[in-house]
Amino acid sequence: MDVRASGKYMRISPQKVRLIVGAVKGKPVESGLNVLKFMPQKAAQMVEKVVRSAVANADQNPDIDVDLLVIKNIIVDEGPMLKRFRPRARGRASRILKRTSHITVIVGEGSA
């Protein structure tokens, strides 16, 4: 049985989060959290938060053993963009897109 958790409207670009995701996908939850804890990137903290939420969701189900959980998949989708403008030369303006991410973590029981 799979359990999921999602973090929406996270203020980081999906491209930066996807770089982190490959390091923990398919690992047991405990070792995945250890890897994320010592990564210096901002995205690692955000992914760690959503993984912990998925584990807490799984803990609510009495049929699931939390010690055997494996990170089955992490999906990073693009959220809405905040549009800002920056002044440029000769009275022009250029657009700055502040990107957001939707992070979905799916955990399930696997062989530890």
mmCIF file of C-alpha atoms in Angstrom:
data_model
loop_
_atom_site.group_PDB
_atom_site.id
_atom_site.type_symbol
_atom_site.label_atom_id
_atom_site.label_comp_id
_atom_site.label_asym_id
_atom_site.label_seq_id
_atom_site.Cartn_x
_atom_site.Cartn_y
_atom_site.Cartn_z
ATOM 1 C CA MET A 1 0.000 0.000 0.000
ATOM 2 C CA ASP A 2 1.345 3.393 -0.981
ATOM 3 C CA VAL A 3 1.010 6.591 1.018
ATOM 4 C CA ARG A 4 1.591 10.054 -0.374
ATOM 5 C CA ALA A 5 2.217 13.565 0.849
ATOM 6 C CA SER A 6 2.559 16.759 -1.115
ATOM 7 C CA GLY A 7 4.014 20.189 -0.578
ATOM 8 C CA LYS A 8 2.483 22.812 -2.803
ATOM 9 C CA TYR A 9 3.587 26.281 -3.858
ATOM 10 C CA MET A 10 7.170 25.792 -2.609
ATOM 11 C CA ARG A 11 9.205 28.872 -3.569
ATOM 12 C CA ILE A 12 11.982 27.154 -5.512
ATOM 13 C CA SER A 13 12.278 26.252 -9.147
ATOM 14 C CA PRO A 14 11.381 22.655 -10.093
ATOM 15 C CA GLN A 15 14.688 22.258 -11.925
ATOM 16 C CA LYS A 16 16.631 22.759 -8.681
ATOM 17 C CA VAL A 17 14.448 20.283 -6.784
ATOM 18 C CA ARG A 18 14.784 17.602 -9.475
ATOM 19 C CA LEU A 19 18.575 17.629 -9.011
ATOM 20 C CA ILE A 20 18.094 16.532 -5.380
ATOM 21 C CA VAL A 21 15.363 13.962 -6.001
ATOM 22 C CA GLY A 22 17.606 11.450 -7.777
ATOM 23 C CA ALA A 23 19.742 11.002 -4.666
ATOM 24 C CA VAL A 24 16.906 9.642 -2.513
ATOM 25 C CA LYS A 25 14.455 7.968 -4.888
ATOM 26 C CA GLY A 26 14.214 4.218 -4.252
ATOM 27 C CA LYS A 27 16.032 4.322 -0.906
ATOM 28 C CA PRO A 28 14.644 3.324 2.495
ATOM 29 C CA VAL A 29 13.124 6.330 4.252
ATOM 30 C CA GLU A 30 15.666 6.419 7.081
ATOM 31 C CA SER A 31 18.722 6.495 4.811
ATOM 32 C CA GLY A 32 16.985 8.933 2.450
ATOM 33 C CA LEU A 33 16.362 11.361 5.315
ATOM 34 C CA ASN A 34 20.015 11.037 6.390
ATOM 35 C CA VAL A 35 21.170 11.926 2.881
ATOM 36 C CA LEU A 36 18.834 14.931 2.708
ATOM 37 C CA LYS A 37 19.830 16.204 6.142
ATOM 38 C CA PHE A 38 23.462 16.717 5.137
ATOM 39 C CA MET A 39 22.869 18.242 1.706
ATOM 40 C CA PRO A 40 23.580 21.987 1.642
ATOM 41 C CA GLN A 41 20.882 22.857 -0.910
ATOM 42 C CA LYS A 42 17.660 24.647 0.027
ATOM 43 C CA ALA A 43 15.683 22.078 -1.972
ATOM 44 C CA ALA A 44 16.920 19.262 0.289
ATOM 45 C CA GLN A 45 15.199 20.819 3.309
ATOM 46 C CA MET A 46 11.946 21.146 1.378
ATOM 47 C CA VAL A 47 12.026 17.534 0.140
ATOM 48 C CA GLU A 48 12.915 16.330 3.650
ATOM 49 C CA LYS A 49 9.866 18.098 5.066
ATOM 50 C CA VAL A 50 7.538 16.412 2.557
ATOM 51 C CA VAL A 51 9.139 12.976 3.137
ATOM 52 C CA ARG A 52 8.606 13.359 6.894
ATOM 53 C CA SER A 53 4.983 14.280 6.198
ATOM 54 C CA ALA A 54 4.523 11.126 4.097
ATOM 55 C CA VAL A 55 5.988 9.001 6.921
ATOM 56 C CA ALA A 56 3.596 10.653 9.397
ATOM 57 C CA ASN A 57 0.695 9.893 7.039
ATOM 58 C CA ALA A 58 1.794 6.245 6.827
ATOM 59 C CA ASP A 59 2.052 6.077 10.619
ATOM 60 C CA GLN A 60 -1.696 6.755 10.835
ATOM 61 C CA ASN A 61 -2.409 3.451 9.073
ATOM 62 C CA PRO A 62 -2.092 0.480 11.493
ATOM 63 C CA ASP A 63 -1.422 -1.972 8.619
ATOM 64 C CA ILE A 64 1.836 -0.285 7.594
ATOM 65 C CA ASP A 65 5.168 -0.879 9.353
ATOM 66 C CA VAL A 66 6.963 2.490 9.353
ATOM 67 C CA ASP A 67 10.402 0.851 9.685
ATOM 68 C CA LEU A 68 10.019 -0.881 6.293
ATOM 69 C CA LEU A 69 9.013 2.195 4.292
ATOM 70 C CA VAL A 70 10.810 2.956 1.036
ATOM 71 C CA ILE A 71 10.665 6.185 -0.974
ATOM 72 C CA LYS A 72 9.033 4.806 -4.113
ATOM 73 C CA ASN A 73 8.734 8.009 -6.123
ATOM 74 C CA ILE A 74 9.112 11.763 -5.857
ATOM 75 C CA ILE A 75 7.294 13.884 -8.403
ATOM 76 C CA VAL A 76 8.185 17.545 -8.885
ATOM 77 C CA ASP A 77 5.683 19.578 -10.879
ATOM 78 C CA GLU A 78 5.700 23.232 -11.815
ATOM 79 C CA GLY A 79 3.448 25.513 -9.805
ATOM 80 C CA PRO A 80 2.263 28.991 -10.733
ATOM 81 C CA MET A 81 4.912 31.624 -11.387
ATOM 82 C CA LEU A 82 5.160 34.964 -9.634
ATOM 83 C CA LYS A 83 5.790 37.596 -12.291
ATOM 84 C CA ARG A 84 7.990 40.540 -11.404
ATOM 85 C CA PHE A 85 9.531 43.323 -13.492
ATOM 86 C CA ARG A 86 13.006 44.809 -13.443
ATOM 87 C CA PRO A 87 13.893 48.191 -14.930
ATOM 88 C CA ARG A 88 16.245 48.107 -17.923
ATOM 89 C CA ALA A 89 17.999 50.642 -20.082
ATOM 90 C CA ARG A 90 16.124 53.260 -22.122
ATOM 91 C CA GLY A 91 12.882 53.019 -20.150
ATOM 92 C CA ARG A 92 12.240 49.361 -20.839
ATOM 93 C CA ALA A 93 11.432 46.589 -18.373
ATOM 94 C CA SER A 94 12.249 42.899 -18.366
ATOM 95 C CA ARG A 95 10.191 40.186 -16.765
ATOM 96 C CA ILE A 96 11.497 38.013 -13.918
ATOM 97 C CA LEU A 97 9.689 34.714 -13.319
ATOM 98 C CA LYS A 98 9.840 33.509 -9.724
ATOM 99 C CA ARG A 99 9.025 29.852 -10.086
ATOM 100 C CA THR A 100 7.193 27.595 -7.609
ATOM 101 C CA SER A 101 7.079 23.815 -7.246
ATOM 102 C CA HIS A 102 4.607 21.153 -6.206
ATOM 103 C CA ILE A 103 6.508 18.251 -4.586
ATOM 104 C CA THR A 104 4.726 14.886 -4.180
ATOM 105 C CA VAL A 105 6.383 12.028 -2.284
ATOM 106 C CA ILE A 106 5.072 8.458 -2.502
ATOM 107 C CA VAL A 107 6.260 5.955 0.107
ATOM 108 C CA GLY A 108 5.350 2.317 0.447
ATOM 109 C CA GLU A 109 6.457 -0.842 2.177
ATOM 110 C CA GLY A 110 9.428 -2.570 0.644
ATOM 111 C CA SER A 111 12.155 -4.967 1.671
ATOM 112 C CA ALA A 112 14.551 -3.184 4.037
#
